[in-house]
Amino acid sequence: MKAMVLGKIVCLSENKNPLELKDMPKPAPSEHELLLKVLTCGVCHTELDEIEGRTPPPRLPIILGHQVVGRVEQAGRKVSKFKLGDRVGLAWIYSACGKCKFCRSGRENLCPDFRATGRDVNGGYAEYMTVHEDFAYAIPDIFSDAEAAPLLCAGAIGYRSLKLTGLQDGQNLGLTGFGASGHLVLMMVRHKFPSTKVYVFARAPEERAFARELGAVWVGDSNEMSPEKLDCVIDTTPVWKPVVEALKNLDRGGRLVINAIRKEDIDKDYLLNLDYPAHLWMEKEVKSAANVARSDVSEFLRLAAEIPIKPEIEEYVLEEGNRALMEIKERKIRGAKVLRIAH
Ligand SMILES: [Zn+2]
Ligand SMILES: [Zn+2]
């Protein structure tokens, strides 16, 4: 099978083609696994973190990609939840132990044995992949193969982040960064919290225009003061400045949720601007969102179908994986990028 493979950790400013098109053996499903013919796979900022070694794959080479939509082509002997031809999705959570205190209390996203799709095991930048049936999701018919892909990560982690803010209808929400996840959160908020005003902090003029189109009441740069104080903020940027600046806009008792697996170090010194009375005092909270649990994915898919949320998509073919990644790196983003692998 064809696959775009990461062979070594590289710096993307020096090597703009980190993935190599290779012929790999087609995987075989074990008794509880499905063999999927991959239809589409979303391209996520997390792939940059893997490629540049901020969250490195434990073994190389590896096939990246964790927002996978595929058709069941073969099923292991003991599979009972899906049948041949079903269209299923696969998210960042590839498996968790099921036994630890986190797994037993519905927090499998925190499991010490959490395995991530496309980092700890081969992912969806390929023609085929395998997955345990318990970690696959039926894709609602309302979504095309390409629309469904970004819902599985950007959407599900956005949903988790929004839950973690504890936002209530009518409270002000800030979004720092406005890529794949941010735009889906805004769509969700418009539906779930109709009286909430959303303020978007984004650098690129296109991102700001897009946020306005989707209903943000205010857009500005990350160092601007929002016209009203914010009760909650979700940060989806890869850097530190927006975090520090957002804390300044946060109201008393407000909460900032950081939705990023790793932050880049390029502007880490900006943290020295952190001023306790202005940024943290008055019971302001900072919380990170880590991974996703299966419930985030399935609850979000249900909500997205009901609203409905149709993400903005840019499609690429598998061989264009490097170009799609570099465009995320260079922040040429409108909506979500998806590799089209088969029809
Ligand atoms: Zn992702
Ligand atoms: Zn566990």
Short mmCIF file of C-alpha atoms and ligand atoms in Angstrom, two decimals:
data_model
loop_
_atom_site.label_atom_id
_atom_site.label_comp_id
_atom_site.label_asym_id
_atom_site.label_seq_id
_atom_site.Cartn_x
_atom_site.Cartn_y
_atom_site.Cartn_z
CA MET A 1 0.00 0.00 0.00
CA LYS A 2 1.02 3.62 -0.51
CA ALA A 3 1.83 5.63 2.60
CA MET A 4 3.45 8.94 3.50
CA VAL A 5 6.05 7.93 6.05
CA LEU A 6 8.05 9.87 8.65
CA GLY A 7 11.55 8.38 8.76
CA LYS A 8 13.30 10.86 11.04
CA ILE A 9 12.70 13.87 13.27
CA VAL A 10 13.48 17.04 11.32
CA CYS A 11 13.31 20.81 11.64
CA LEU A 12 10.71 22.05 9.18
CA SER A 13 12.47 25.31 8.51
CA GLU A 14 15.34 23.27 7.02
CA ASN A 15 13.45 20.33 5.54
CA LYS A 16 10.12 21.05 3.93
CA ASN A 17 9.54 17.45 2.83
CA PRO A 18 9.62 15.45 6.07
CA LEU A 19 7.40 12.66 4.76
CA GLU A 20 8.34 10.22 2.05
CA LEU A 21 5.95 8.33 -0.21
CA LYS A 22 6.65 4.62 0.32
CA ASP A 23 5.26 1.24 -0.47
CA MET A 24 4.43 -0.43 2.86
CA PRO A 25 2.93 -3.84 3.68
CA LYS A 26 -0.85 -3.77 4.08
CA PRO A 27 -1.64 -4.42 7.77
CA ALA A 28 -3.68 -7.46 8.83
CA PRO A 29 -6.44 -7.13 11.45
CA SER A 30 -6.28 -9.24 14.64
CA GLU A 31 -9.45 -10.82 16.03
CA HIS A 32 -11.02 -7.62 17.45
CA GLU A 33 -9.68 -5.30 14.78
CA LEU A 34 -11.04 -3.76 11.62
CA LEU A 35 -9.01 -3.29 8.47
CA LEU A 36 -9.98 0.09 7.05
CA LYS A 37 -9.58 1.27 3.51
CA VAL A 38 -8.72 4.88 4.27
CA LEU A 39 -10.94 7.39 2.46
CA THR A 40 -9.75 10.65 4.02
CA CYS A 41 -7.35 11.73 6.75
CA GLY A 42 -7.27 15.19 8.32
CA VAL A 43 -3.99 17.08 8.65
CA CYS A 44 -3.42 18.39 12.16
CA HIS A 45 -0.99 20.79 13.82
CA THR A 46 -0.01 17.92 16.12
CA GLU A 47 1.73 16.28 13.16
CA LEU A 48 4.16 19.22 13.19
CA ASP A 49 4.88 18.49 16.86
CA GLU A 50 5.60 14.88 16.00
CA ILE A 51 7.80 15.70 13.00
CA GLU A 52 9.82 18.32 14.90
CA GLY A 53 10.14 16.12 17.98
CA ARG A 54 8.03 18.00 20.54
CA THR A 55 5.90 14.87 20.93
CA PRO A 56 8.11 12.36 19.14
CA PRO A 57 6.90 8.96 17.95
CA PRO A 58 8.54 6.28 20.13
CA ARG A 59 9.57 4.34 17.02
CA LEU A 60 10.44 5.36 13.48
CA PRO A 61 9.50 5.04 10.71
CA ILE A 62 5.87 5.82 11.42
CA ILE A 63 2.78 6.72 9.40
CA LEU A 64 1.19 9.89 10.80
CA GLY A 65 -2.47 10.89 10.80
CA HIS A 66 -5.16 10.66 13.44
CA GLN A 67 -8.38 12.00 11.90
CA VAL A 68 -9.19 9.03 9.75
CA VAL A 69 -12.35 8.13 7.86
CA GLY A 70 -12.36 4.69 6.31
CA ARG A 71 -14.49 1.83 5.09
CA VAL A 72 -14.36 -1.56 6.79
CA GLU A 73 -12.72 -3.84 4.27
CA GLN A 74 -12.05 -6.79 6.54
CA ALA A 75 -13.03 -7.61 10.13
CA GLY A 76 -11.34 -9.83 12.68
CA ARG A 77 -13.06 -13.04 13.80
CA LYS A 78 -14.50 -11.54 17.01
CA VAL A 79 -15.63 -8.17 15.69
CA SER A 80 -19.29 -7.56 16.56
CA LYS A 81 -19.86 -3.80 16.33
CA PHE A 82 -19.23 -3.17 12.65
CA LYS A 83 -19.66 -5.04 9.39
CA LEU A 84 -17.97 -4.95 6.02
CA GLY A 85 -18.61 -1.72 4.12
CA ASP A 86 -19.41 0.38 7.23
CA ARG A 87 -17.93 3.86 7.24
CA VAL A 88 -16.08 4.51 10.46
CA GLY A 89 -13.86 7.17 11.97
CA LEU A 90 -10.78 6.99 14.10
CA ALA A 91 -9.42 9.68 16.41
CA TRP A 92 -6.27 10.55 18.37
CA ILE A 93 -7.11 7.94 21.02
CA TYR A 94 -5.97 4.63 19.51
CA SER A 95 -6.15 2.74 22.80
CA ALA A 96 -6.05 3.07 26.59
CA CYS A 97 -5.48 0.35 29.20
CA GLY A 98 -9.06 0.20 30.51
CA LYS A 99 -7.84 -0.73 34.00
CA CYS A 100 -6.10 2.27 35.61
CA LYS A 101 -7.87 4.77 37.87
CA PHE A 102 -8.17 7.24 35.00
CA CYS A 103 -9.71 4.73 32.61
CA ARG A 104 -12.10 3.51 35.30
CA SER A 105 -13.35 7.03 36.00
CA GLY A 106 -14.05 8.07 32.41
CA ARG A 107 -10.73 9.88 32.03
CA GLU A 108 -9.06 7.49 29.62
CA ASN A 109 -7.50 10.53 27.93
CA LEU A 110 -5.17 10.71 30.97
CA CYS A 111 -4.28 6.98 30.94
CA PRO A 112 -0.51 6.45 31.38
CA ASP A 113 -0.73 3.77 28.69
CA PHE A 114 -2.61 6.07 26.28
CA ARG A 115 -1.59 5.25 22.73
CA ALA A 116 -2.06 7.88 20.06
CA THR A 117 -3.05 7.14 16.46
CA GLY A 118 -0.34 8.12 14.03
CA ARG A 119 2.28 8.58 16.75
CA ASP A 120 2.46 5.38 18.81
CA VAL A 121 0.95 3.25 16.03
CA ASN A 122 0.63 3.76 12.28
CA GLY A 123 -2.06 6.24 11.29
CA GLY A 124 -4.06 7.36 8.31
CA TYR A 125 -1.61 8.93 5.85
CA ALA A 126 -1.91 5.60 4.03
CA GLU A 127 -4.24 3.49 1.94
CA TYR A 128 -5.04 1.09 4.81
CA MET A 129 -4.88 0.89 8.58
CA THR A 130 -6.17 -1.29 11.41
CA VAL A 131 -8.05 -0.33 14.57
CA HIS A 132 -9.70 -2.12 17.51
CA GLU A 133 -13.46 -2.01 16.99
CA ASP A 134 -13.96 -0.39 20.43
CA PHE A 135 -11.97 2.64 19.27
CA ALA A 136 -13.85 3.22 16.01
CA TYR A 137 -16.92 5.42 15.56
CA ALA A 138 -19.79 5.22 13.11
CA ILE A 139 -19.79 8.34 10.95
CA PRO A 140 -23.21 10.00 10.60
CA ASP A 141 -24.45 9.95 6.98
CA ILE A 142 -24.88 13.73 6.92
CA PHE A 143 -21.10 14.21 6.62
CA SER A 144 -19.03 13.63 3.51
CA ASP A 145 -15.78 11.68 3.97
CA ALA A 146 -13.81 14.93 3.91
CA GLU A 147 -16.12 16.83 6.25
CA ALA A 148 -16.03 14.06 8.84
CA ALA A 149 -12.22 13.94 9.13
CA PRO A 150 -11.54 17.23 10.97
CA LEU A 151 -14.47 16.60 13.29
CA LEU A 152 -12.55 13.64 14.71
CA CYS A 153 -9.71 15.72 16.16
CA ALA A 154 -10.14 19.45 15.78
CA GLY A 155 -13.83 19.07 16.57
CA ALA A 156 -13.54 16.52 19.38
CA ILE A 157 -10.69 18.32 21.18
CA GLY A 158 -12.53 21.62 20.68
CA TYR A 159 -15.57 20.02 22.27
CA ARG A 160 -13.48 18.78 25.19
CA SER A 161 -11.87 22.20 25.65
CA LEU A 162 -15.25 23.90 25.61
CA LYS A 163 -16.52 21.46 28.26
CA LEU A 164 -13.43 22.15 30.39
CA THR A 165 -14.07 25.92 30.33
CA GLY A 166 -17.36 25.39 32.17
CA LEU A 167 -18.86 28.13 29.98
CA GLN A 168 -22.50 29.00 30.60
CA ASP A 169 -24.84 30.68 28.16
CA GLY A 170 -24.41 34.45 28.19
CA GLN A 171 -20.81 34.38 29.43
CA ASN A 172 -18.11 35.88 27.23
CA LEU A 173 -15.76 33.47 25.48
CA GLY A 174 -12.40 34.32 23.93
CA LEU A 175 -10.64 32.21 21.32
CA THR A 176 -6.93 32.74 20.75
CA GLY A 177 -6.01 31.28 17.37
CA PHE A 178 -8.59 30.48 14.75
CA GLY A 179 -7.66 27.37 12.80
CA ALA A 180 -9.37 24.03 12.42
CA SER A 181 -10.36 23.70 16.09
CA GLY A 182 -11.23 27.35 16.77
CA HIS A 183 -13.68 27.64 13.91
CA LEU A 184 -15.51 24.47 14.97
CA VAL A 185 -15.73 25.73 18.57
CA LEU A 186 -17.29 28.96 17.34
CA MET A 187 -19.90 27.03 15.35
CA MET A 188 -20.67 24.88 18.39
CA VAL A 189 -20.98 27.86 20.72
CA ARG A 190 -23.41 29.66 18.38
CA HIS A 191 -25.70 26.65 18.73
CA LYS A 192 -25.22 25.60 22.36
CA PHE A 193 -24.79 29.05 23.92
CA PRO A 194 -26.75 31.49 21.74
CA SER A 195 -26.38 34.43 24.16
CA THR A 196 -22.62 34.03 24.51
CA LYS A 197 -20.45 36.61 22.77
CA VAL A 198 -17.28 35.24 21.16
CA TYR A 199 -14.12 37.33 20.85
CA VAL A 200 -11.42 36.04 18.50
CA PHE A 201 -7.72 36.86 18.72
CA ALA A 202 -5.93 35.93 15.52
CA ARG A 203 -2.91 37.23 13.65
CA ALA A 204 -3.83 36.59 10.02
CA PRO A 205 -6.36 38.92 8.35
CA GLU A 206 -7.97 35.89 6.62
CA GLU A 207 -8.52 34.18 9.97
CA ARG A 208 -10.10 37.32 11.37
CA ALA A 209 -12.41 37.76 8.38
CA PHE A 210 -13.41 34.12 8.66
CA ALA A 211 -14.18 34.53 12.39
CA ARG A 212 -16.42 37.50 11.62
CA GLU A 213 -18.24 35.53 8.95
CA LEU A 214 -18.95 32.81 11.48
CA GLY A 215 -20.34 35.24 14.06
CA ALA A 216 -17.53 36.52 16.29
CA VAL A 217 -18.62 39.87 17.81
CA TRP A 218 -15.06 41.17 17.88
CA VAL A 219 -11.76 40.20 16.29
CA GLY A 220 -8.31 41.53 17.03
CA ASP A 221 -4.65 40.71 17.44
CA SER A 222 -3.48 38.69 20.42
CA ASN A 223 -2.00 41.71 22.23
CA GLU A 224 -5.17 43.80 21.95
CA MET A 225 -7.57 44.35 24.84
CA SER A 226 -11.01 42.90 24.20
CA PRO A 227 -13.81 45.47 24.65
CA GLU A 228 -15.32 43.33 27.44
CA LYS A 229 -13.69 41.06 30.00
CA LEU A 230 -13.82 37.35 29.18
CA ASP A 231 -15.21 34.63 31.43
CA CYS A 232 -13.45 31.86 29.55
CA VAL A 233 -10.76 31.61 26.94
CA ILE A 234 -9.67 28.68 24.79
CA ASP A 235 -6.15 28.92 23.43
CA THR A 236 -5.36 26.91 20.30
CA THR A 237 -2.10 28.61 19.34
CA PRO A 238 1.28 26.85 19.28
CA VAL A 239 3.06 29.65 21.19
CA TRP A 240 3.09 31.55 24.54
CA LYS A 241 2.34 35.20 23.85
CA PRO A 242 -1.40 34.67 23.26
CA VAL A 243 -1.64 32.82 26.59
CA VAL A 244 -0.09 35.66 28.58
CA GLU A 245 -2.14 38.27 26.74
CA ALA A 246 -5.36 36.29 27.14
CA LEU A 247 -4.89 36.15 30.92
CA LYS A 248 -4.96 39.94 30.93
CA ASN A 249 -8.38 39.89 29.25
CA LEU A 250 -9.74 37.21 31.56
CA ASP A 251 -12.32 38.40 34.10
CA ARG A 252 -12.12 37.65 37.84
CA GLY A 253 -12.64 33.95 38.46
CA GLY A 254 -12.24 33.24 34.76
CA ARG A 255 -10.66 30.15 33.24
CA LEU A 256 -8.21 29.75 30.39
CA VAL A 257 -8.03 26.33 28.73
CA ILE A 258 -4.91 25.60 26.72
CA ASN A 259 -5.67 23.22 23.88
CA ALA A 260 -2.22 22.24 22.63
CA ILE A 261 -0.20 19.09 23.13
CA ARG A 262 3.06 21.00 23.10
CA LYS A 263 4.01 24.66 22.86
CA GLU A 264 6.90 25.81 20.71
CA ASP A 265 9.86 27.37 22.50
CA ILE A 266 10.38 30.27 20.08
CA ASP A 267 8.69 32.87 22.29
CA LYS A 268 8.99 31.16 25.68
CA ASP A 269 10.67 34.26 27.13
CA TYR A 270 7.36 36.07 26.68
CA LEU A 271 6.29 34.26 29.85
CA LEU A 272 8.50 36.68 31.76
CA ASN A 273 5.83 39.29 31.05
CA LEU A 274 3.51 37.36 33.33
CA ASP A 275 2.40 39.81 35.97
CA TYR A 276 0.75 38.10 38.93
CA PRO A 277 -1.77 40.85 39.83
CA ALA A 278 -2.77 41.55 36.22
CA HIS A 279 -2.72 38.02 34.83
CA LEU A 280 -3.37 35.53 37.61
CA TRP A 281 -4.71 37.07 40.78
CA MET A 282 -8.46 37.18 41.47
CA GLU A 283 -8.76 33.43 41.20
CA LYS A 284 -8.03 33.15 37.51
CA GLU A 285 -7.41 29.56 36.46
CA VAL A 286 -5.29 27.92 33.78
CA LYS A 287 -6.09 24.38 32.68
CA SER A 288 -4.78 22.27 29.85
CA ALA A 289 -6.82 19.95 27.66
CA ALA A 290 -5.06 16.62 27.11
CA ASN A 291 -5.92 14.16 24.36
CA VAL A 292 -9.51 13.04 23.93
CA ALA A 293 -11.67 10.35 25.48
CA ARG A 294 -13.93 8.25 23.26
CA SER A 295 -16.94 9.99 24.81
CA ASP A 296 -15.67 13.36 23.48
CA VAL A 297 -15.54 11.97 19.96
CA SER A 298 -18.92 10.25 20.00
CA GLU A 299 -20.72 13.10 21.81
CA PHE A 300 -19.24 15.64 19.46
CA LEU A 301 -20.15 13.64 16.32
CA ARG A 302 -23.75 13.46 17.56
CA LEU A 303 -23.84 17.21 18.28
CA ALA A 304 -22.18 18.10 14.98
CA ALA A 305 -24.74 16.04 13.06
CA GLU A 306 -27.61 17.62 14.98
CA ILE A 307 -26.53 21.28 14.54
CA PRO A 308 -25.23 20.50 11.82
CA ILE A 309 -21.60 21.57 11.78
CA LYS A 310 -20.04 21.34 8.36
CA PRO A 311 -16.37 22.24 8.63
CA GLU A 312 -14.64 24.28 5.96
CA ILE A 313 -12.36 21.92 4.04
CA GLU A 314 -9.34 22.17 1.80
CA GLU A 315 -8.57 18.88 0.06
CA TYR A 316 -5.17 17.50 -0.95
CA VAL A 317 -4.13 14.14 -2.38
CA LEU A 318 -1.98 11.81 -0.26
CA GLU A 319 1.19 12.74 -2.14
CA GLU A 320 0.62 16.40 -1.18
CA GLY A 321 0.90 15.64 2.53
CA ASN A 322 4.11 17.65 2.91
CA ARG A 323 2.59 20.70 1.23
CA ALA A 324 -0.49 20.57 3.50
CA LEU A 325 1.75 20.32 6.57
CA MET A 326 3.96 23.21 5.47
CA GLU A 327 0.89 25.36 4.91
CA ILE A 328 -0.16 24.72 8.50
CA LYS A 329 3.37 25.55 9.62
CA GLU A 330 3.22 28.79 7.63
CA ARG A 331 -0.28 29.44 8.97
CA LYS A 332 -1.96 29.42 5.56
CA ILE A 333 -5.12 28.20 7.14
CA ARG A 334 -8.74 28.50 6.34
CA GLY A 335 -10.77 25.80 7.97
CA ALA A 336 -9.31 22.30 7.95
CA LYS A 337 -6.94 20.47 5.64
CA VAL A 338 -7.82 16.94 4.56
CA LEU A 339 -5.98 14.33 2.51
CA ARG A 340 -8.24 12.52 0.07
CA ILE A 341 -6.92 8.98 -0.26
CA ALA A 342 -9.77 7.03 -1.87
CA HIS A 343 -13.43 7.38 -2.88
ZN ZN B 1 -5.17 16.47 15.82
ZN ZN B 2 -5.71 3.42 31.66
#
